[in-house]
Amino acid sequence: MAKNVYQFIDVERIDPPKKPIMDRKNGFAEIYHPLTNSQAEGQADRCLDCGNPYCEWKCPVHNYIPQWLALANEGKFIEAAELSHQTNSLPEVCGRVCPQDRLCEGDCTLNDEFGAVTIGSIEKHITDTAFKMGWRPDMSGVTWTDKKVAIVGAGPAGLACADILVRNGVKPVVFDKYEEIGGLLTFGIPSFKLEKDVIKLRREIFTEMGVEFVMNTEIGKDVPFQDLIDQYDAVFLGMGTYKSMKGGFDNEGADGVYEALPFLISNTNRVMGLEKDAADF
């Protein structure tokens, strides 16, 4: 059956509906309901499959967006997840937190007149649905080497590095000073935007793939950096940026003025039961 090339007119753009205001007021879970399969398929069908896909070029990792939208339109969420993971180690995270309005959706051909394809919501739906269906990255074709790499920092950069290495048969050992992986994905972004269970599931998947995590371990304090140099074939540094720049405003150091990042980290420690000292909050 031929594709209806005017589907973008017949089907309006829809965003995931927000949860009832009382639910949002009384809880801190993600504030949007997920798309249904039929909604995701219908929204994916709005894609024009442009000859020059501006969405893909605007994406920092150049995701194969038109291709996995086409698979989602056919209800092939597992195949779409496999394709999505070829360019992105954390698509379920990017679908939630990327500024799509300034990236892929902002450059969508339909954006100005008809409303961009809901790329971010579909990206999230693809991976969430595939995981629920039991899909996991296929490691059966990996040829393991005797190489081992130390990765300092379990944030997005460190996790992406570990993902690429393990898929190529190199053993990644990820060190982080916190108890949970994710870096600022876990400790900087509140649950109403990115729920903690999303990263916990990703940790389970990475562990199944062969990634080793050494948590509660600060390199340079608990483990000398020289040990990494001596014991590993390579070292990747992905500690992130935890020290913010000062604004230079009058009285920014006055009593009652708190920096956002230490507050967010302390709040997450309390919410997740990781708080070591009440004075940290």
PDB file of C-alpha atoms in Angstrom:
ATOM      1  CA  MET A   1       0.000   0.000   0.000  1.00  0.00           C
ATOM      2  CA  ALA A   2       1.404   3.399  -0.997  1.00  0.00           C
ATOM      3  CA  LYS A   3       2.318   5.816   1.777  1.00  0.00           C
ATOM      4  CA  ASN A   4      -0.031   8.748   2.266  1.00  0.00           C
ATOM      5  CA  VAL A   5       2.328  11.647   1.638  1.00  0.00           C
ATOM      6  CA  TYR A   6      -0.175  14.066   3.199  1.00  0.00           C
ATOM      7  CA  GLN A   7      -0.250  12.230   6.520  1.00  0.00           C
ATOM      8  CA  PHE A   8       1.380  15.233   8.185  1.00  0.00           C
ATOM      9  CA  ILE A   9      -1.771  17.222   7.328  1.00  0.00           C
ATOM     10  CA  ASP A  10      -4.286  14.521   8.216  1.00  0.00           C
ATOM     11  CA  VAL A  11      -2.596  13.747  11.550  1.00  0.00           C
ATOM     12  CA  GLU A  12      -1.695  16.673  13.785  1.00  0.00           C
ATOM     13  CA  ARG A  13       1.370  16.691  15.968  1.00  0.00           C
ATOM     14  CA  ILE A  14       0.578  15.536  19.480  1.00  0.00           C
ATOM     15  CA  ASP A  15       2.813  15.678  22.517  1.00  0.00           C
ATOM     16  CA  PRO A  16       2.582  13.183  25.374  1.00  0.00           C
ATOM     17  CA  PRO A  17      -0.193  14.356  27.706  1.00  0.00           C
ATOM     18  CA  LYS A  18       0.754  15.737  31.083  1.00  0.00           C
ATOM     19  CA  LYS A  19      -0.319  13.798  34.144  1.00  0.00           C
ATOM     20  CA  PRO A  20      -3.128  15.335  36.260  1.00  0.00           C
ATOM     21  CA  ILE A  21      -2.017  18.395  38.166  1.00  0.00           C
ATOM     22  CA  MET A  22      -2.614  16.771  41.563  1.00  0.00           C
ATOM     23  CA  ASP A  23      -0.333  13.890  40.593  1.00  0.00           C
ATOM     24  CA  ARG A  24       2.331  16.389  39.601  1.00  0.00           C
ATOM     25  CA  LYS A  25       1.772  18.384  42.773  1.00  0.00           C
ATOM     26  CA  ASN A  26       2.010  15.430  45.135  1.00  0.00           C
ATOM     27  CA  GLY A  27       4.749  13.422  43.445  1.00  0.00           C
ATOM     28  CA  PHE A  28       8.050  13.839  41.693  1.00  0.00           C
ATOM     29  CA  ALA A  29       7.808  11.218  38.949  1.00  0.00           C
ATOM     30  CA  GLU A  30       8.058  12.145  35.265  1.00  0.00           C
ATOM     31  CA  ILE A  31       5.226  14.552  34.490  1.00  0.00           C
ATOM     32  CA  TYR A  32       4.243  13.166  31.075  1.00  0.00           C
ATOM     33  CA  HIS A  33       2.319  10.029  30.250  1.00  0.00           C
ATOM     34  CA  PRO A  34       4.100   7.844  27.691  1.00  0.00           C
ATOM     35  CA  LEU A  35       2.756   7.618  24.170  1.00  0.00           C
ATOM     36  CA  THR A  36       0.738   4.534  23.321  1.00  0.00           C
ATOM     37  CA  ASN A  37       1.999   2.256  20.559  1.00  0.00           C
ATOM     38  CA  SER A  38      -0.684   3.520  18.190  1.00  0.00           C
ATOM     39  CA  GLN A  39       0.155   7.149  18.992  1.00  0.00           C
ATOM     40  CA  ALA A  40       3.865   6.539  18.411  1.00  0.00           C
ATOM     41  CA  GLU A  41       3.161   4.753  15.127  1.00  0.00           C
ATOM     42  CA  GLY A  42       0.831   7.526  13.945  1.00  0.00           C
ATOM     43  CA  GLN A  43       3.220  10.309  14.894  1.00  0.00           C
ATOM     44  CA  ALA A  44       6.131   8.527  13.221  1.00  0.00           C
ATOM     45  CA  ASP A  45       4.054   8.315  10.038  1.00  0.00           C
ATOM     46  CA  ARG A  46       4.088  12.132   9.830  1.00  0.00           C
ATOM     47  CA  CYS A  47       7.766  12.016   8.825  1.00  0.00           C
ATOM     48  CA  LEU A  48       8.296  13.121   5.222  1.00  0.00           C
ATOM     49  CA  ASP A  49      11.434  10.984   4.859  1.00  0.00           C
ATOM     50  CA  CYS A  50      13.209  14.008   3.421  1.00  0.00           C
ATOM     51  CA  GLY A  51      15.913  13.442   0.850  1.00  0.00           C
ATOM     52  CA  ASN A  52      18.157  15.678   2.947  1.00  0.00           C
ATOM     53  CA  PRO A  53      17.162  14.880   6.550  1.00  0.00           C
ATOM     54  CA  TYR A  54      17.831  18.104   8.443  1.00  0.00           C
ATOM     55  CA  CYS A  55      16.815  16.396  11.686  1.00  0.00           C
ATOM     56  CA  GLU A  56      19.653  13.901  11.366  1.00  0.00           C
ATOM     57  CA  TRP A  57      22.230  16.555  10.550  1.00  0.00           C
ATOM     58  CA  LYS A  58      21.178  18.744  13.491  1.00  0.00           C
ATOM     59  CA  CYS A  59      21.434  15.793  15.886  1.00  0.00           C
ATOM     60  CA  PRO A  60      24.855  15.924  17.631  1.00  0.00           C
ATOM     61  CA  VAL A  61      25.306  12.145  17.204  1.00  0.00           C
ATOM     62  CA  HIS A  62      23.627  12.030  13.768  1.00  0.00           C
ATOM     63  CA  ASN A  63      20.970   9.508  14.742  1.00  0.00           C
ATOM     64  CA  TYR A  64      19.320   7.625  11.882  1.00  0.00           C
ATOM     65  CA  ILE A  65      16.085   9.426  12.672  1.00  0.00           C
ATOM     66  CA  PRO A  66      14.050   8.929   9.460  1.00  0.00           C
ATOM     67  CA  GLN A  67      14.965   5.250   9.398  1.00  0.00           C
ATOM     68  CA  TRP A  68      13.899   4.444  12.949  1.00  0.00           C
ATOM     69  CA  LEU A  69      10.791   6.583  12.563  1.00  0.00           C
ATOM     70  CA  ALA A  70       9.851   4.385   9.592  1.00  0.00           C
ATOM     71  CA  LEU A  71      10.366   1.255  11.698  1.00  0.00           C
ATOM     72  CA  ALA A  72       8.321   2.739  14.551  1.00  0.00           C
ATOM     73  CA  ASN A  73       5.545   3.559  12.093  1.00  0.00           C
ATOM     74  CA  GLU A  74       5.410  -0.158  11.248  1.00  0.00           C
ATOM     75  CA  GLY A  75       5.349  -1.125  14.933  1.00  0.00           C
ATOM     76  CA  LYS A  76       8.838  -2.621  14.681  1.00  0.00           C
ATOM     77  CA  PHE A  77      10.090  -1.209  17.963  1.00  0.00           C
ATOM     78  CA  ILE A  78      12.793  -3.819  18.545  1.00  0.00           C
ATOM     79  CA  GLU A  79      14.296  -3.215  15.112  1.00  0.00           C
ATOM     80  CA  ALA A  80      14.041   0.528  15.733  1.00  0.00           C
ATOM     81  CA  ALA A  81      15.841   0.141  19.072  1.00  0.00           C
ATOM     82  CA  GLU A  82      18.640  -1.844  17.436  1.00  0.00           C
ATOM     83  CA  LEU A  83      19.098   0.886  14.836  1.00  0.00           C
ATOM     84  CA  SER A  84      18.900   3.650  17.425  1.00  0.00           C
ATOM     85  CA  HIS A  85      21.661   2.024  19.475  1.00  0.00           C
ATOM     86  CA  GLN A  86      24.026   2.089  16.501  1.00  0.00           C
ATOM     87  CA  THR A  87      24.581   5.806  17.034  1.00  0.00           C
ATOM     88  CA  ASN A  88      23.468   6.404  20.611  1.00  0.00           C
ATOM     89  CA  SER A  89      24.426   4.613  23.820  1.00  0.00           C
ATOM     90  CA  LEU A  90      21.562   6.148  25.840  1.00  0.00           C
ATOM     91  CA  PRO A  91      18.599   6.819  23.515  1.00  0.00           C
ATOM     92  CA  GLU A  92      16.016   6.477  26.286  1.00  0.00           C
ATOM     93  CA  VAL A  93      17.817   9.294  28.118  1.00  0.00           C
ATOM     94  CA  CYS A  94      18.182  11.550  25.081  1.00  0.00           C
ATOM     95  CA  GLY A  95      14.492  11.099  24.300  1.00  0.00           C
ATOM     96  CA  ARG A  96      13.756  12.582  27.719  1.00  0.00           C
ATOM     97  CA  VAL A  97      16.336  15.311  28.258  1.00  0.00           C
ATOM     98  CA  CYS A  98      17.678  16.480  24.879  1.00  0.00           C
ATOM     99  CA  PRO A  99      16.511  19.962  23.801  1.00  0.00           C
ATOM    100  CA  GLN A 100      14.781  18.616  20.688  1.00  0.00           C
ATOM    101  CA  ASP A 101      13.147  21.973  19.990  1.00  0.00           C
ATOM    102  CA  ARG A 102      16.615  23.393  19.271  1.00  0.00           C
ATOM    103  CA  LEU A 103      18.024  20.292  17.592  1.00  0.00           C
ATOM    104  CA  CYS A 104      16.247  17.615  15.553  1.00  0.00           C
ATOM    105  CA  GLU A 105      12.678  18.891  15.925  1.00  0.00           C
ATOM    106  CA  GLY A 106      13.787  22.485  15.494  1.00  0.00           C
ATOM    107  CA  ASP A 107      15.151  21.617  12.057  1.00  0.00           C
ATOM    108  CA  CYS A 108      12.264  19.341  11.025  1.00  0.00           C
ATOM    109  CA  THR A 109      10.842  20.422   7.652  1.00  0.00           C
ATOM    110  CA  LEU A 110       7.338  20.432   9.159  1.00  0.00           C
ATOM    111  CA  ASN A 111       8.246  22.584  12.144  1.00  0.00           C
ATOM    112  CA  ASP A 112       7.223  26.039  10.922  1.00  0.00           C
ATOM    113  CA  GLU A 113       3.818  25.287   9.398  1.00  0.00           C
ATOM    114  CA  PHE A 114       2.573  21.921  10.615  1.00  0.00           C
ATOM    115  CA  GLY A 115       4.412  21.110  13.826  1.00  0.00           C
ATOM    116  CA  ALA A 116       7.573  19.026  13.885  1.00  0.00           C
ATOM    117  CA  VAL A 117       7.480  15.264  14.141  1.00  0.00           C
ATOM    118  CA  THR A 118       7.608  14.338  17.846  1.00  0.00           C
ATOM    119  CA  ILE A 119      11.063  12.828  17.460  1.00  0.00           C
ATOM    120  CA  GLY A 120      12.086  12.944  21.122  1.00  0.00           C
ATOM    121  CA  SER A 121       8.934  11.293  22.445  1.00  0.00           C
ATOM    122  CA  ILE A 122       9.140   8.577  19.794  1.00  0.00           C
ATOM    123  CA  GLU A 123      12.825   7.978  20.558  1.00  0.00           C
ATOM    124  CA  LYS A 124      11.936   7.494  24.233  1.00  0.00           C
ATOM    125  CA  HIS A 125       9.007   5.237  23.339  1.00  0.00           C
ATOM    126  CA  ILE A 126      11.095   3.034  21.046  1.00  0.00           C
ATOM    127  CA  THR A 127      13.680   2.124  23.673  1.00  0.00           C
ATOM    128  CA  ASP A 128      11.270   1.925  26.618  1.00  0.00           C
ATOM    129  CA  THR A 129       9.001  -0.385  24.623  1.00  0.00           C
ATOM    130  CA  ALA A 130      11.856  -2.565  23.367  1.00  0.00           C
ATOM    131  CA  PHE A 131      13.170  -2.986  26.913  1.00  0.00           C
ATOM    132  CA  LYS A 132       9.703  -3.985  28.141  1.00  0.00           C
ATOM    133  CA  MET A 133       9.553  -6.533  25.315  1.00  0.00           C
ATOM    134  CA  GLY A 134      12.785  -8.057  26.615  1.00  0.00           C
ATOM    135  CA  TRP A 135      15.166  -6.656  24.023  1.00  0.00           C
ATOM    136  CA  ARG A 136      18.800  -6.301  25.021  1.00  0.00           C
ATOM    137  CA  PRO A 137      21.877  -5.423  22.930  1.00  0.00           C
ATOM    138  CA  ASP A 138      23.080  -8.522  21.078  1.00  0.00           C
ATOM    139  CA  MET A 139      26.590  -9.406  22.254  1.00  0.00           C
ATOM    140  CA  SER A 140      26.732 -12.832  20.596  1.00  0.00           C
ATOM    141  CA  GLY A 141      28.971 -11.644  17.774  1.00  0.00           C
ATOM    142  CA  VAL A 142      31.545  -9.935  19.993  1.00  0.00           C
ATOM    143  CA  THR A 143      35.094 -11.291  19.820  1.00  0.00           C
ATOM    144  CA  TRP A 144      36.682 -10.628  23.190  1.00  0.00           C
ATOM    145  CA  THR A 145      40.237  -9.354  23.413  1.00  0.00           C
ATOM    146  CA  ASP A 146      42.603  -9.344  26.382  1.00  0.00           C
ATOM    147  CA  LYS A 147      42.455  -5.552  26.589  1.00  0.00           C
ATOM    148  CA  LYS A 148      41.129  -3.719  29.641  1.00  0.00           C
ATOM    149  CA  VAL A 149      40.378  -0.003  29.962  1.00  0.00           C
ATOM    150  CA  ALA A 150      39.798   2.032  33.122  1.00  0.00           C
ATOM    151  CA  ILE A 151      37.085   4.658  32.835  1.00  0.00           C
ATOM    152  CA  VAL A 152      37.002   7.406  35.448  1.00  0.00           C
ATOM    153  CA  GLY A 153      33.464   8.717  35.805  1.00  0.00           C
ATOM    154  CA  ALA A 154      30.154   6.925  35.264  1.00  0.00           C
ATOM    155  CA  GLY A 155      28.403   9.870  33.655  1.00  0.00           C
ATOM    156  CA  PRO A 156      27.238  10.081  30.026  1.00  0.00           C
ATOM    157  CA  ALA A 157      30.759  10.262  28.575  1.00  0.00           C
ATOM    158  CA  GLY A 158      32.066   7.365  30.643  1.00  0.00           C
ATOM    159  CA  LEU A 159      29.006   5.216  29.939  1.00  0.00           C
ATOM    160  CA  ALA A 160      29.194   5.884  26.205  1.00  0.00           C
ATOM    161  CA  CYS A 161      32.887   4.981  26.231  1.00  0.00           C
ATOM    162  CA  ALA A 162      32.134   1.753  28.110  1.00  0.00           C
ATOM    163  CA  ASP A 163      29.353   0.889  25.666  1.00  0.00           C
ATOM    164  CA  ILE A 164      31.592   1.274  22.607  1.00  0.00           C
ATOM    165  CA  LEU A 165      34.465  -0.629  24.210  1.00  0.00           C
ATOM    166  CA  VAL A 166      32.421  -3.600  25.399  1.00  0.00           C
ATOM    167  CA  ARG A 167      30.743  -3.939  21.997  1.00  0.00           C
ATOM    168  CA  ASN A 168      34.234  -4.238  20.520  1.00  0.00           C
ATOM    169  CA  GLY A 169      35.470  -6.865  22.942  1.00  0.00           C
ATOM    170  CA  VAL A 170      37.395  -4.607  25.307  1.00  0.00           C
ATOM    171  CA  LYS A 171      36.723  -4.962  29.046  1.00  0.00           C
ATOM    172  CA  PRO A 172      35.661  -1.592  30.546  1.00  0.00           C
ATOM    173  CA  VAL A 173      36.035  -1.012  34.276  1.00  0.00           C
ATOM    174  CA  VAL A 174      34.169   2.135  35.319  1.00  0.00           C
ATOM    175  CA  PHE A 175      35.112   3.949  38.523  1.00  0.00           C
ATOM    176  CA  ASP A 176      32.901   6.569  40.159  1.00  0.00           C
ATOM    177  CA  LYS A 177      32.847   8.278  43.533  1.00  0.00           C
ATOM    178  CA  TYR A 178      29.069   7.957  43.861  1.00  0.00           C
ATOM    179  CA  GLU A 179      27.009   4.859  44.641  1.00  0.00           C
ATOM    180  CA  GLU A 180      24.965   5.015  41.448  1.00  0.00           C
ATOM    181  CA  ILE A 181      25.975   5.490  37.838  1.00  0.00           C
ATOM    182  CA  GLY A 182      24.775   8.335  35.646  1.00  0.00           C
ATOM    183  CA  GLY A 183      26.700  11.310  36.965  1.00  0.00           C
ATOM    184  CA  LEU A 184      24.522  14.378  36.513  1.00  0.00           C
ATOM    185  CA  LEU A 185      21.882  12.245  34.775  1.00  0.00           C
ATOM    186  CA  THR A 186      21.235  10.760  38.204  1.00  0.00           C
ATOM    187  CA  PHE A 187      22.427  13.441  40.596  1.00  0.00           C
ATOM    188  CA  GLY A 188      21.727  16.620  38.645  1.00  0.00           C
ATOM    189  CA  ILE A 189      18.478  16.053  36.750  1.00  0.00           C
ATOM    190  CA  PRO A 190      15.383  15.768  38.991  1.00  0.00           C
ATOM    191  CA  SER A 191      13.087  12.757  38.712  1.00  0.00           C
ATOM    192  CA  PHE A 192      10.217  14.720  37.157  1.00  0.00           C
ATOM    193  CA  LYS A 193      12.428  14.999  34.061  1.00  0.00           C
ATOM    194  CA  LEU A 194      14.389  11.742  34.256  1.00  0.00           C
ATOM    195  CA  GLU A 195      13.325   9.063  36.713  1.00  0.00           C
ATOM    196  CA  LYS A 196      16.080   7.252  38.593  1.00  0.00           C
ATOM    197  CA  ASP A 197      14.803   3.823  37.510  1.00  0.00           C
ATOM    198  CA  VAL A 198      15.744   4.660  33.912  1.00  0.00           C
ATOM    199  CA  ILE A 199      19.427   4.803  34.842  1.00  0.00           C
ATOM    200  CA  LYS A 200      19.157   1.822  37.197  1.00  0.00           C
ATOM    201  CA  LEU A 201      17.840  -0.309  34.343  1.00  0.00           C
ATOM    202  CA  ARG A 202      20.620   0.920  32.084  1.00  0.00           C
ATOM    203  CA  ARG A 203      23.164  -0.106  34.740  1.00  0.00           C
ATOM    204  CA  GLU A 204      21.708  -3.622  34.766  1.00  0.00           C
ATOM    205  CA  ILE A 205      21.931  -3.786  30.978  1.00  0.00           C
ATOM    206  CA  PHE A 206      25.525  -2.545  30.864  1.00  0.00           C
ATOM    207  CA  THR A 207      26.468  -5.084  33.550  1.00  0.00           C
ATOM    208  CA  GLU A 208      24.867  -7.880  31.527  1.00  0.00           C
ATOM    209  CA  MET A 209      26.902  -6.712  28.525  1.00  0.00           C
ATOM    210  CA  GLY A 210      30.144  -7.085  30.480  1.00  0.00           C
ATOM    211  CA  VAL A 211      30.797  -3.612  31.868  1.00  0.00           C
ATOM    212  CA  GLU A 212      32.237  -3.659  35.387  1.00  0.00           C
ATOM    213  CA  PHE A 213      31.348  -0.851  37.786  1.00  0.00           C
ATOM    214  CA  VAL A 214      33.479   0.079  40.798  1.00  0.00           C
ATOM    215  CA  MET A 215      31.394   2.547  42.763  1.00  0.00           C
ATOM    216  CA  ASN A 216      32.081   4.607  45.889  1.00  0.00           C
ATOM    217  CA  THR A 217      35.650   4.881  44.668  1.00  0.00           C
ATOM    218  CA  GLU A 218      37.365   8.197  44.032  1.00  0.00           C
ATOM    219  CA  ILE A 219      40.466   8.035  41.873  1.00  0.00           C
ATOM    220  CA  GLY A 220      43.334   9.928  43.468  1.00  0.00           C
ATOM    221  CA  LYS A 221      41.881   9.358  46.917  1.00  0.00           C
ATOM    222  CA  ASP A 222      40.787   5.726  47.242  1.00  0.00           C
ATOM    223  CA  VAL A 223      42.852   4.448  44.312  1.00  0.00           C
ATOM    224  CA  PRO A 224      46.090   6.097  43.158  1.00  0.00           C
ATOM    225  CA  PHE A 225      45.952   7.267  39.565  1.00  0.00           C
ATOM    226  CA  GLN A 226      49.251   5.532  38.911  1.00  0.00           C
ATOM    227  CA  ASP A 227      47.544   2.190  39.621  1.00  0.00           C
ATOM    228  CA  LEU A 228      45.290   2.755  36.620  1.00  0.00           C
ATOM    229  CA  ILE A 229      48.291   3.564  34.433  1.00  0.00           C
ATOM    230  CA  ASP A 230      50.058   0.406  35.600  1.00  0.00           C
ATOM    231  CA  GLN A 231      47.138  -2.033  35.505  1.00  0.00           C
ATOM    232  CA  TYR A 232      45.133  -1.021  32.414  1.00  0.00           C
ATOM    233  CA  ASP A 233      45.862  -0.749  28.715  1.00  0.00           C
ATOM    234  CA  ALA A 234      44.277   2.706  28.566  1.00  0.00           C
ATOM    235  CA  VAL A 235      42.530   5.214  30.821  1.00  0.00           C
ATOM    236  CA  PHE A 236      39.535   7.368  29.848  1.00  0.00           C
ATOM    237  CA  LEU A 237      38.839  10.461  31.930  1.00  0.00           C
ATOM    238  CA  GLY A 238      35.167  11.426  32.005  1.00  0.00           C
ATOM    239  CA  MET A 239      34.705  13.080  35.381  1.00  0.00           C
ATOM    240  CA  GLY A 240      32.390  15.814  34.163  1.00  0.00           C
ATOM    241  CA  THR A 241      32.141  19.412  35.306  1.00  0.00           C
ATOM    242  CA  TYR A 242      31.043  19.686  38.909  1.00  0.00           C
ATOM    243  CA  LYS A 243      32.456  23.133  39.683  1.00  0.00           C
ATOM    244  CA  SER A 244      30.318  25.941  38.304  1.00  0.00           C
ATOM    245  CA  MET A 245      31.517  29.396  37.360  1.00  0.00           C
ATOM    246  CA  LYS A 246      30.689  32.248  39.672  1.00  0.00           C
ATOM    247  CA  GLY A 247      28.520  34.998  38.253  1.00  0.00           C
ATOM    248  CA  GLY A 248      30.419  37.788  39.946  1.00  0.00           C
ATOM    249  CA  PHE A 249      27.226  39.218  41.447  1.00  0.00           C
ATOM    250  CA  ASP A 250      27.115  41.281  44.613  1.00  0.00           C
ATOM    251  CA  ASN A 251      26.484  39.164  47.717  1.00  0.00           C
ATOM    252  CA  GLU A 252      26.430  35.868  45.805  1.00  0.00           C
ATOM    253  CA  GLY A 253      28.306  34.342  48.739  1.00  0.00           C
ATOM    254  CA  ALA A 254      25.925  35.703  51.382  1.00  0.00           C
ATOM    255  CA  ASP A 255      24.180  33.497  53.937  1.00  0.00           C
ATOM    256  CA  GLY A 256      21.132  31.802  52.468  1.00  0.00           C
ATOM    257  CA  VAL A 257      22.518  31.723  48.917  1.00  0.00           C
ATOM    258  CA  TYR A 258      23.104  28.152  47.768  1.00  0.00           C
ATOM    259  CA  GLU A 259      24.636  26.760  44.621  1.00  0.00           C
ATOM    260  CA  ALA A 260      22.187  24.689  42.598  1.00  0.00           C
ATOM    261  CA  LEU A 261      24.357  21.668  41.834  1.00  0.00           C
ATOM    262  CA  PRO A 262      25.388  20.792  45.418  1.00  0.00           C
ATOM    263  CA  PHE A 263      21.729  21.169  46.397  1.00  0.00           C
ATOM    264  CA  LEU A 264      20.551  18.857  43.600  1.00  0.00           C
ATOM    265  CA  ILE A 265      23.179  16.253  44.482  1.00  0.00           C
ATOM    266  CA  SER A 266      22.267  16.398  48.174  1.00  0.00           C
ATOM    267  CA  ASN A 267      18.575  16.150  47.358  1.00  0.00           C
ATOM    268  CA  THR A 268      19.152  13.080  45.177  1.00  0.00           C
ATOM    269  CA  ASN A 269      21.212  11.431  47.915  1.00  0.00           C
ATOM    270  CA  ARG A 270      18.329  11.936  50.323  1.00  0.00           C
ATOM    271  CA  VAL A 271      15.649  10.773  47.865  1.00  0.00           C
ATOM    272  CA  MET A 272      17.620   7.639  46.949  1.00  0.00           C
ATOM    273  CA  GLY A 273      18.587   6.824  50.524  1.00  0.00           C
ATOM    274  CA  LEU A 274      22.280   7.437  49.832  1.00  0.00           C
ATOM    275  CA  GLU A 275      22.729  10.249  52.346  1.00  0.00           C
ATOM    276  CA  LYS A 276      25.728   9.660  54.574  1.00  0.00           C
ATOM    277  CA  ASP A 277      25.338  12.711  56.797  1.00  0.00           C
ATOM    278  CA  ALA A 278      22.196  14.795  57.372  1.00  0.00           C
ATOM    279  CA  ALA A 279      24.430  17.867  57.358  1.00  0.00           C
ATOM    280  CA  ASP A 280      25.083  17.224  53.668  1.00  0.00           C
ATOM    281  CA  PHE A 281      21.520  18.232  52.819  1.00  0.00           C
TER     282      PHE A 281
END
